[in-house]
C-alpha cells in the first residue's frame, strides 16, 4: 500500500461483523480466567493486555498505523510529544550518558535536554546542524549514546541533512533519533534516509484538529544494539525487574519498543489516553490530503510575504532562494510543511503590532493544525531562553511563526494585507 492508503487502512482491519471504525477501548483492565495466564503477561512470556498504563488496544492500532507510515517495525503512543522524546532518549541513556542534539530543535525539547535531563546526569551538546561532517564529528565523546534532530525544526524551519547525521551517528556506533513532527511521514520518512528511531508530537498535523495532545515513537528495527552492547546495557544485559530478560536478545528488532513499553511506561506512566488515540486515528485518515493543502497554502503565503515591502525576511524551505531549498528538494520533494517564519521591518515591536492586528489568523500556542495561527517565539514558546540562547537556536527576536491552515488562501492573504495596512 502507498502511504495515502495506509492513512486509511493500516493498523486496524475489522473481521466479519466487527466495527468498521476503530473502537475506543475505554478500560483500565483486562479479564483473565486463570492466575497463571495473567502471570505470564507480567513475565513477558505471553503478549496481551492487562493494564492501560502499559498498553491499550486502541493505542496499539494507531501506533501500528504510524509505524507503517514511517516504515518502522514497531511503535508506541505517549501522552505528549515531550514524553515521546524523553522516552525515546531515556530508553537508551542513563546517568553519565551524553547526547548530541541540533541547537535548532523545538524549545520544549531544548529545555528537556538542556535542563531536566541534565539534572538526571545526562549531558547534551547542542550543535549547529549545518556544520560540515568533520566539524560535527568533534562533538562525539566516549559516552555519547544518541544523536537527535528534527526533520524540519520548530520554529526556524531549518531542514536537517538526515543522511549526514545518520552517517555521523553510525560511524560512532550510536543511533540517530529524528523528530518528524513537522514533515509527517507523508512528506518525509527519515528511516529511509538512515534514521533509527522517529518521534512525533502527534498533537500537530497527525491529530490535525487541535483536539488531543499526544506523541509517538517508531523504531526502524535497524540499529544493532548487541553490536554496541557495552553502550546500551539497558537493552543488552538482564532486566532484573523482569526476571533477567535481555530485551535485545529476547525480542530482537522489537527490543527497543518492548523495553520502552514494559519498563518505562510501567514505571513512569505517560501513556496516551485511548480517547485521544481515537481522535488521532481520525486525524490520520486525512493526513495525506491535509498536508498537500497545508503546503500549497504556506508556499502561496511565503511568496506573498517575500514580495511585501514591510517584511524583513521570510524563511520557508520550499522557496527557491531559501538556504535549505536544496535539502528540502532532496528530503521533502512533495513540500515541507505548513509552517513558515518571517520578520517585519522595525523589529520585535512592529512584529507584535502586526500580530495584534490580524483577525482571521489567531494568536495561539499551537502549530500545525487546521486553522491558521501564529505566535511570537521570543515572547511565548522560547520565553525562558536568554538572548544568547535565542541566537544560538536561530530564533530572531522579530521571528513570527505562522502556521498556515486549511482555509482558502485568498482569505488568509486578505487578513495579512489588512494587518500590514495598520502598521
Ligand atoms: C510540539 C512539539 C513537540 C512537543 O510536543 P507536545 O505534544 O506539545 O508535548 C516536540 N517536538 C516538536 C517538533 C514539536 O513541534
CSV table of C-alpha atoms and ligand atoms in Angstrom, one decimal:
chain,number,residue,atom,x,y,z
A,1,UNK,CA,0.0,0.0,0.0
A,2,UNK,CA,1.0,3.6,-0.6
A,3,UNK,CA,1.1,6.0,2.3
A,4,UNK,CA,-2.2,7.6,1.2
A,5,UNK,CA,-3.9,4.2,1.6
A,6,UNK,CA,-2.1,3.3,4.8
A,7,UNK,CA,-3.5,6.5,6.3
A,8,UNK,CA,-6.9,4.9,6.0
A,9,UNK,CA,-6.4,1.2,6.3
A,10,UNK,CA,-3.2,0.4,8.3
A,11,UNK,CA,-3.3,-0.6,12.0
A,12,UNK,CA,-6.9,-1.9,12.2
A,13,UNK,CA,-8.7,-4.3,10.0
A,14,UNK,CA,-12.0,-5.5,11.4
A,15,UNK,CA,-13.1,-9.0,10.9
A,16,UNK,CA,-16.6,-10.1,9.9
A,17,UNK,CA,-19.2,-8.3,12.0
A,18,UNK,CA,-16.7,-6.1,13.8
A,19,UNK,CA,-17.0,-2.3,14.0
A,20,UNK,CA,-15.8,-0.5,10.8
A,21,UNK,CA,-14.3,2.3,12.9
A,22,UNK,CA,-11.6,1.7,15.4
A,23,UNK,CA,-13.3,1.1,18.8
A,24,UNK,CA,-12.2,3.1,21.9
A,25,UNK,CA,-11.2,0.5,24.5
A,26,UNK,CA,-12.1,2.7,27.4
A,27,UNK,CA,-11.0,0.2,30.0
A,28,UNK,CA,-8.2,0.2,32.5
A,29,UNK,CA,-8.0,-3.5,32.9
A,30,UNK,CA,-8.5,-6.9,31.2
A,31,UNK,CA,-10.0,-10.1,32.4
A,32,UNK,CA,-8.3,-13.5,32.6
A,33,UNK,CA,-9.6,-16.9,33.6
A,34,UNK,CA,-6.6,-18.1,35.5
A,35,UNK,CA,-3.9,-16.6,37.6
A,36,UNK,CA,-1.3,-18.3,35.6
A,37,UNK,CA,-2.4,-16.7,32.3
A,38,UNK,CA,-2.1,-13.3,33.8
A,39,UNK,CA,1.2,-14.2,35.5
A,40,UNK,CA,2.7,-15.0,32.0
A,41,UNK,CA,1.9,-11.4,30.9
A,42,UNK,CA,3.8,-10.0,33.9
A,43,UNK,CA,6.8,-12.1,32.9
A,44,UNK,CA,6.6,-11.0,29.3
A,45,UNK,CA,6.3,-14.7,28.5
A,46,UNK,CA,3.0,-14.1,26.7
A,47,UNK,CA,1.8,-10.9,25.0
A,48,UNK,CA,-1.6,-9.5,25.9
A,49,UNK,CA,-3.2,-6.6,27.7
A,50,UNK,CA,-3.6,-6.3,31.4
A,51,UNK,CA,-3.4,-2.7,32.4
A,52,UNK,CA,-3.8,0.5,30.3
A,53,UNK,CA,-0.8,2.2,31.9
A,54,UNK,CA,1.3,-0.1,29.8
A,55,UNK,CA,-0.7,-0.9,26.7
A,56,UNK,CA,-4.2,-0.4,25.3
A,57,UNK,CA,-5.5,-2.0,22.0
A,58,UNK,CA,-6.8,1.4,20.7
A,59,UNK,CA,-3.4,2.9,21.1
A,60,UNK,CA,-1.7,-0.1,19.6
A,61,UNK,CA,-3.7,0.1,16.4
A,62,UNK,CA,-2.9,3.7,16.0
A,63,UNK,CA,0.8,3.2,16.8
A,64,UNK,CA,0.9,0.3,14.2
A,65,UNK,CA,-0.5,2.7,11.6
A,66,UNK,CA,2.1,5.3,12.3
A,67,UNK,CA,4.8,2.6,12.3
A,68,UNK,CA,3.7,1.5,8.8
A,69,UNK,CA,3.6,5.1,7.6
A,70,UNK,CA,7.1,5.6,8.8
A,71,UNK,CA,8.4,2.3,7.5
A,72,UNK,CA,9.3,1.1,11.0
A,73,UNK,CA,8.9,-2.3,12.7
A,74,UNK,CA,7.2,-1.2,15.9
A,75,UNK,CA,5.7,1.9,17.5
A,76,UNK,CA,4.1,3.2,20.7
A,77,UNK,CA,2.0,6.2,21.7
A,78,UNK,CA,2.8,8.5,24.5
A,79,UNK,CA,0.8,11.2,26.3
A,80,UNK,CA,2.6,14.0,24.5
A,81,UNK,CA,5.4,14.8,22.1
A,82,UNK,CA,7.6,15.7,25.1
A,83,UNK,CA,7.0,12.3,26.6
A,84,UNK,CA,7.9,10.7,23.3
A,85,UNK,CA,11.2,12.4,23.0
A,86,UNK,CA,12.0,11.8,26.7
A,87,UNK,CA,11.2,8.1,26.4
A,88,UNK,CA,13.0,7.7,23.1
A,89,UNK,CA,16.2,9.0,24.7
A,90,UNK,CA,15.8,7.7,28.2
A,91,UNK,CA,15.3,4.2,26.9
A,92,UNK,CA,19.0,4.2,25.8
A,93,UNK,CA,20.5,6.8,28.1
A,94,UNK,CA,21.3,6.8,31.8
A,95,UNK,CA,23.3,8.9,34.3
A,96,UNK,CA,26.6,9.5,32.7
A,97,UNK,CA,25.4,9.4,29.1
A,98,UNK,CA,25.8,12.1,26.6
A,99,UNK,CA,23.6,13.2,23.7
A,100,UNK,CA,24.3,15.4,20.7
A,101,UNK,CA,21.4,17.4,19.5
A,102,UNK,CA,20.8,20.1,17.0
A,103,UNK,CA,20.6,23.5,18.7
A,104,UNK,CA,17.7,24.5,16.4
A,105,UNK,CA,15.2,22.0,17.9
A,106,UNK,CA,11.8,22.8,19.4
A,107,UNK,CA,12.1,25.0,22.6
A,108,UNK,CA,10.4,22.3,24.8
A,109,UNK,CA,12.8,19.6,23.7
A,110,UNK,CA,15.7,22.1,24.2
A,111,UNK,CA,14.6,22.6,27.8
A,112,UNK,CA,14.1,18.8,28.3
A,113,UNK,CA,17.6,18.0,27.1
A,114,UNK,CA,19.4,21.1,28.4
A,115,UNK,CA,17.8,21.4,31.9
A,116,UNK,CA,15.7,18.4,33.0
A,117,UNK,CA,17.7,15.5,31.6
A,118,UNK,CA,20.9,17.3,32.7
A,119,UNK,CA,19.6,17.1,36.3
A,120,UNK,CA,19.4,13.3,35.8
A,121,UNK,CA,23.1,13.4,34.9
A,122,UNK,CA,22.5,13.1,31.1
A,123,UNK,CA,24.6,15.7,29.3
A,124,UNK,CA,23.7,17.3,26.0
A,125,UNK,CA,25.9,19.2,23.5
A,126,UNK,CA,23.8,21.4,21.2
A,127,UNK,CA,25.4,21.8,17.8
A,128,UNK,CA,24.9,23.9,14.7
A,129,UNK,CA,23.3,21.3,12.4
A,130,UNK,CA,24.7,23.0,9.3
A,131,UNK,CA,28.3,22.4,10.2
A,132,UNK,CA,30.3,20.1,7.9
A,133,UNK,CA,30.6,16.5,8.9
A,134,UNK,CA,34.2,16.7,10.1
A,135,UNK,CA,33.3,19.6,12.5
A,136,UNK,CA,30.3,17.7,13.9
A,137,UNK,CA,32.4,14.6,14.4
A,138,UNK,CA,34.4,16.5,17.0
A,139,UNK,CA,31.5,16.7,19.4
A,140,UNK,CA,31.3,12.9,19.9
A,141,UNK,CA,32.6,11.6,23.3
A,142,UNK,CA,33.1,8.0,24.5
A,143,UNK,CA,29.8,8.3,26.5
A,144,UNK,CA,27.7,9.6,23.5
A,145,UNK,CA,24.6,7.5,23.3
A,146,UNK,CA,22.4,9.2,20.7
A,147,UNK,CA,22.2,11.9,18.1
A,148,UNK,CA,19.0,14.0,17.9
A,149,UNK,CA,17.5,16.4,15.4
A,150,UNK,CA,14.2,17.4,13.8
A,151,UNK,CA,13.4,16.9,10.1
A,152,UNK,CA,12.2,20.4,9.9
A,153,UNK,CA,12.9,22.4,13.0
A,154,UNK,CA,10.3,24.2,15.1
A,155,UNK,CA,10.1,27.3,14.7
A,156,UNK,CA,13.1,28.1,12.4
A,157,UNK,CA,12.0,25.6,9.7
A,158,UNK,CA,15.6,24.5,9.0
A,159,UNK,CA,15.9,21.2,7.2
A,160,UNK,CA,18.1,18.5,8.7
A,161,UNK,CA,20.6,16.7,6.5
A,162,UNK,CA,19.4,13.3,7.7
A,163,UNK,CA,21.9,11.3,5.7
A,164,UNK,CA,24.8,13.4,7.1
A,165,UNK,CA,23.6,12.9,10.7
A,166,UNK,CA,22.9,9.2,10.2
A,167,UNK,CA,26.4,8.7,8.8
A,168,UNK,CA,27.9,10.5,11.8
A,169,UNK,CA,25.9,8.7,14.4
A,170,UNK,CA,26.5,5.2,12.8
A,171,UNK,CA,30.2,5.8,12.4
A,172,UNK,CA,30.3,6.4,16.2
A,173,UNK,CA,28.1,3.4,17.0
A,174,UNK,CA,25.1,5.3,18.2
A,175,UNK,CA,21.5,5.7,16.7
A,176,UNK,CA,20.0,8.8,15.1
A,177,UNK,CA,16.7,9.9,16.5
A,178,UNK,CA,14.7,12.2,14.3
A,179,UNK,CA,11.6,14.1,15.5
A,180,UNK,CA,9.5,14.1,12.3
A,181,UNK,CA,6.6,16.2,13.6
A,182,UNK,CA,6.6,18.9,11.0
A,183,UNK,CA,7.2,16.9,7.9
A,184,UNK,CA,5.0,13.9,8.9
A,185,UNK,CA,5.6,10.6,7.1
A,186,UNK,CA,3.6,12.0,4.2
A,187,UNK,CA,6.4,14.4,3.3
A,188,UNK,CA,9.4,12.6,4.6
A,189,UNK,CA,10.2,9.2,6.1
A,190,UNK,CA,13.5,9.7,8.0
A,191,UNK,CA,14.0,5.9,8.3
A,192,UNK,CA,14.6,5.7,4.5
A,193,UNK,CA,17.5,8.1,4.9
A,194,UNK,CA,19.1,6.3,7.8
A,195,UNK,CA,17.3,7.5,11.0
A,196,UNK,CA,17.0,4.6,13.5
A,197,UNK,CA,14.2,6.0,15.7
A,198,UNK,CA,11.5,8.5,14.7
A,199,UNK,CA,9.4,10.5,17.2
A,200,UNK,CA,6.3,12.7,16.8
A,201,UNK,CA,4.3,15.2,18.6
A,202,UNK,CA,1.0,13.8,17.3
A,203,UNK,CA,-0.6,16.9,18.7
A,204,UNK,CA,0.3,18.7,15.5
A,205,UNK,CA,-0.5,17.6,11.9
A,206,UNK,CA,-1.3,14.0,12.7
A,207,UNK,CA,-4.2,14.9,15.0
A,208,UNK,CA,-4.5,17.9,12.8
A,209,UNK,CA,-7.5,19.5,14.5
A,210,UNK,CA,-6.1,20.6,17.8
A,211,UNK,CA,-8.1,18.1,19.8
A,212,UNK,CA,-5.6,15.9,21.7
A,213,UNK,CA,-2.1,16.2,23.0
A,214,UNK,CA,-0.1,13.1,22.2
A,215,UNK,CA,3.2,11.6,21.0
A,216,UNK,CA,4.6,8.6,19.2
A,217,UNK,CA,7.9,6.7,19.0
A,218,UNK,CA,8.6,4.5,16.0
A,219,UNK,CA,11.6,2.1,15.8
A,220,UNK,CA,13.1,1.2,12.4
A,221,UNK,CA,14.5,-2.0,14.0
A,222,UNK,CA,17.7,-1.3,12.1
A,223,UNK,CA,20.1,-0.3,14.9
A,224,UNK,CA,22.2,-3.3,16.1
A,225,UNK,CA,22.1,-2.9,19.9
A,226,UNK,CA,24.0,-6.1,20.5
A,227,UNK,CA,26.9,-5.0,18.3
A,228,UNK,CA,27.2,-2.0,20.6
A,229,UNK,CA,26.3,-3.9,23.7
A,230,UNK,CA,28.7,-2.1,26.1
A,231,UNK,CA,26.9,1.2,25.3
A,232,UNK,CA,23.4,0.0,25.9
A,233,UNK,CA,23.3,-2.2,29.0
A,234,UNK,CA,19.6,-1.5,29.4
A,235,UNK,CA,18.9,-3.4,26.2
A,236,UNK,CA,21.7,-5.9,26.3
A,237,UNK,CA,22.0,-7.0,29.9
A,238,UNK,CA,19.4,-8.7,32.1
A,239,UNK,CA,16.5,-6.6,33.4
A,240,UNK,CA,16.1,-7.8,37.0
A,241,UNK,CA,12.6,-6.2,37.2
A,242,UNK,CA,11.6,-8.8,34.6
A,243,UNK,CA,13.4,-11.9,35.9
A,244,UNK,CA,16.5,-11.2,33.9
A,245,UNK,CA,15.1,-10.7,30.4
A,246,UNK,CA,17.6,-9.2,27.9
A,247,UNK,CA,15.4,-7.1,25.6
A,248,UNK,CA,17.6,-7.0,22.5
A,249,UNK,CA,18.1,-10.8,22.7
A,250,UNK,CA,14.6,-12.0,23.5
A,251,UNK,CA,12.7,-9.5,21.3
A,252,UNK,CA,15.3,-8.8,18.5
A,253,UNK,CA,14.1,-5.9,16.4
A,254,UNK,CA,11.2,-5.3,18.8
A,255,UNK,CA,13.5,-5.0,21.8
A,256,UNK,CA,13.7,-1.2,21.9
A,257,UNK,CA,9.9,-0.6,21.8
A,258,UNK,CA,9.3,-3.6,24.2
A,259,UNK,CA,11.6,-2.1,26.7
A,260,UNK,CA,10.1,1.4,26.4
A,261,UNK,CA,6.6,-0.1,26.9
A,262,UNK,CA,7.2,-2.7,29.6
A,263,UNK,CA,9.8,-0.9,31.6
A,264,UNK,CA,9.5,2.9,31.1
A,265,UNK,CA,5.7,3.0,30.6
A,266,UNK,CA,5.3,0.7,33.6
A,267,UNK,CA,7.5,2.9,35.8
A,268,UNK,CA,6.8,6.4,34.5
A,269,UNK,CA,3.3,6.2,33.1
A,270,UNK,CA,2.6,8.8,30.3
A,271,UNK,CA,0.5,6.7,28.0
A,272,UNK,CA,-1.8,8.4,25.6
A,273,UNK,CA,-5.5,8.1,26.6
A,274,UNK,CA,-7.4,5.8,24.3
A,275,UNK,CA,-9.9,8.6,23.6
A,276,UNK,CA,-7.1,10.8,22.3
A,277,UNK,CA,-5.7,7.9,20.3
A,278,UNK,CA,-9.1,7.7,18.7
A,279,UNK,CA,-9.1,11.4,17.7
A,280,UNK,CA,-5.6,10.8,16.4
A,281,UNK,CA,-6.7,7.9,14.4
A,282,UNK,CA,-9.4,10.0,12.8
A,283,UNK,CA,-6.9,12.8,12.0
A,284,UNK,CA,-4.5,10.3,10.4
A,285,UNK,CA,-7.2,9.2,7.9
A,286,UNK,CA,-7.0,12.6,6.1
A,287,UNK,CA,-3.3,13.4,6.8
A,288,UNK,CA,-2.2,13.0,3.2
A,289,UNK,CA,-4.9,15.3,1.9
A,290,UNK,CA,-4.3,17.9,4.5
A,291,UNK,CA,-0.6,18.0,4.1
A,292,UNK,CA,-0.9,18.8,0.4
A,293,UNK,CA,-3.2,21.8,1.2
A,294,UNK,CA,-1.1,23.0,4.1
A,295,UNK,CA,2.0,23.0,1.8
A,296,UNK,CA,0.1,24.8,-1.1
A,297,UNK,CA,-1.3,27.5,1.2
A,298,UNK,CA,2.1,28.0,3.0
A,299,UNK,CA,4.0,28.3,-0.2
A,300,UNK,CA,1.5,30.8,-1.6
A,301,UNK,CA,1.7,32.9,1.6
A,302,UNK,CA,5.5,32.6,1.7
A,303,UNK,CA,5.7,34.1,-1.9
A,304,UNK,CA,3.2,36.8,-0.9
A,305,UNK,CA,5.3,37.8,2.2
A,306,UNK,CA,8.5,37.7,0.2
A,307,UNK,CA,7.1,40.4,-2.1
A,308,UNK,CA,5.8,42.6,0.7
A,309,UNK,CA,7.9,45.7,1.3
A,310,UNK,CA,7.1,45.7,5.1
A,311,UNK,CA,8.5,42.2,5.5
A,312,UNK,CA,12.2,42.0,6.5
A,313,UNK,CA,12.8,38.3,5.7
A,314,UNK,CA,10.9,35.0,5.1
A,315,UNK,CA,12.1,31.5,5.9
A,316,UNK,CA,10.2,28.7,4.2
A,317,UNK,CA,12.3,25.8,2.8
A,318,UNK,CA,10.2,25.5,-0.4
A,319,UNK,CA,11.1,29.0,-1.6
A,320,UNK,CA,13.8,28.7,-4.3
A,321,UNK,CA,16.1,31.2,-2.6
A,322,UNK,CA,15.8,29.6,0.9
A,323,UNK,CA,19.1,28.4,2.4
A,324,UNK,CA,17.5,25.0,2.9
A,325,UNK,CA,15.9,24.6,-0.5
A,326,UNK,CA,18.4,22.1,-1.8
A,327,UNK,CA,17.9,19.9,1.3
A,328,UNK,CA,14.1,20.4,1.0
A,329,UNK,CA,14.2,19.2,-2.6
A,330,UNK,CA,16.1,16.1,-1.6
A,331,UNK,CA,14.2,15.1,1.6
A,332,UNK,CA,10.8,16.8,1.1
A,333,UNK,CA,10.2,16.7,-2.7
A,334,UNK,CA,6.4,17.0,-2.2
A,335,UNK,CA,6.5,20.0,0.0
A,336,UNK,CA,7.8,20.6,3.5
A,337,UNK,CA,5.0,21.7,5.9
A,338,UNK,CA,2.5,24.5,6.6
A,339,UNK,CA,4.8,26.4,8.9
A,340,UNK,CA,6.9,29.4,8.0
A,341,UNK,CA,8.8,32.0,9.8
A,342,UNK,CA,9.2,35.7,9.0
A,343,UNK,CA,10.1,39.1,10.5
A,344,UNK,CA,8.7,42.5,10.0
A,345,UNK,CA,10.8,45.6,9.3
A,346,UNK,CA,11.0,47.6,12.6
A,347,UNK,CA,11.8,44.5,14.7
A,348,UNK,CA,10.2,43.0,17.7
A,349,UNK,CA,7.7,45.8,18.4
A,350,UNK,CA,6.4,46.0,14.9
A,351,UNK,CA,6.1,42.2,14.7
A,352,UNK,CA,3.9,42.2,17.8
A,353,UNK,CA,1.8,45.2,16.5
A,354,UNK,CA,1.3,43.3,13.2
A,355,UNK,CA,0.2,40.1,15.0
A,356,UNK,CA,-2.3,42.0,17.2
A,357,UNK,CA,-3.9,43.5,14.0
A,358,UNK,CA,-4.8,40.1,12.5
A,359,UNK,CA,-8.4,38.9,12.6
A,360,UNK,CA,-8.7,35.6,10.9
A,361,UNK,CA,-5.2,34.3,11.8
A,362,UNK,CA,-5.3,33.9,15.6
A,363,UNK,CA,-2.6,34.0,18.2
A,364,UNK,CA,-2.3,30.6,19.8
A,365,UNK,CA,0.3,28.4,21.4
A,366,UNK,CA,-0.2,25.9,18.8
A,367,UNK,CA,1.1,25.0,15.4
A,368,UNK,CA,0.3,22.6,12.6
A,369,UNK,CA,-3.4,22.3,12.8
A,370,UNK,CA,-6.3,23.0,10.5
A,371,UNK,CA,-6.8,26.7,11.5
A,372,UNK,CA,-4.2,29.3,10.8
A,373,UNK,CA,-2.5,30.6,13.9
A,374,UNK,CA,0.7,32.4,14.8
A,375,UNK,CA,3.0,33.0,17.7
A,376,UNK,CA,6.0,35.1,18.6
A,377,UNK,CA,8.5,32.6,20.0
A,378,UNK,CA,10.7,35.1,21.8
A,379,UNK,CA,7.7,36.2,23.8
A,380,UNK,CA,6.0,32.8,24.0
A,381,UNK,CA,7.4,29.3,23.5
A,382,UNK,CA,11.1,30.4,23.8
A,383,UNK,CA,10.4,32.9,26.6
A,384,UNK,CA,12.7,31.1,29.0
A,385,UNK,CA,15.7,31.4,26.8
A,386,UNK,CA,18.4,34.1,27.1
A,387,UNK,CA,19.1,36.4,24.1
A,388,UNK,CA,22.3,34.3,23.6
A,389,UNK,CA,20.4,31.0,23.6
A,390,UNK,CA,17.8,32.6,21.2
A,391,UNK,CA,20.5,33.5,18.8
A,392,UNK,CA,22.1,30.0,19.1
A,393,UNK,CA,18.7,28.4,18.4
A,394,UNK,CA,18.4,30.8,15.4
A,395,UNK,CA,15.3,32.4,16.8
A,396,UNK,CA,15.5,36.1,15.9
A,397,UNK,CA,13.7,38.4,18.3
A,398,UNK,CA,11.4,39.5,15.5
A,399,UNK,CA,10.6,36.0,14.3
A,400,UNK,CA,6.9,35.3,13.8
A,401,UNK,CA,5.9,31.7,13.4
A,402,UNK,CA,3.0,31.4,11.1
A,403,UNK,CA,1.2,28.0,11.0
A,404,UNK,CA,-0.8,28.1,7.8
A,405,UNK,CA,-4.1,26.2,8.0
A,406,UNK,CA,-6.6,24.8,5.5
A,407,UNK,CA,-8.6,28.0,4.8
A,408,UNK,CA,-9.0,29.4,1.4
A,409,UNK,CA,-5.6,31.1,0.9
A,410,UNK,CA,-7.1,34.3,-0.5
A,411,UNK,CA,-9.0,34.9,2.8
A,412,UNK,CA,-5.7,34.4,4.6
A,413,UNK,CA,-3.9,36.8,2.3
A,414,UNK,CA,-6.7,39.4,2.7
A,415,UNK,CA,-6.2,39.2,6.5
A,416,UNK,CA,-2.5,39.6,6.3
A,417,UNK,CA,-3.0,42.6,3.9
A,418,UNK,CA,-5.3,44.5,6.2
A,419,UNK,CA,-2.8,43.9,9.1
A,420,UNK,CA,0.1,45.3,7.0
A,421,UNK,CA,-2.0,48.4,6.3
A,422,UNK,CA,-2.4,49.0,10.1
A,423,UNK,CA,1.3,49.1,10.8
B,1,LIG,C1,5.2,20.5,19.8
B,1,LIG,C2,6.4,19.7,19.5
B,1,LIG,C3,6.9,18.9,20.5
B,1,LIG,C4,6.3,18.7,21.8
B,1,LIG,O1,5.1,18.0,21.7
B,1,LIG,P1,3.8,18.1,22.7
B,1,LIG,O2,2.9,17.2,22.1
B,1,LIG,O3,3.5,19.6,22.8
B,1,LIG,O4,4.4,17.6,24.0
B,1,LIG,C5,8.1,18.2,20.2
B,1,LIG,N1,8.7,18.3,19.0
B,1,LIG,C6,8.2,19.2,18.1
B,1,LIG,C7,9.0,19.4,16.8
B,1,LIG,C8,7.1,19.9,18.3
B,1,LIG,O5,6.6,20.8,17.4
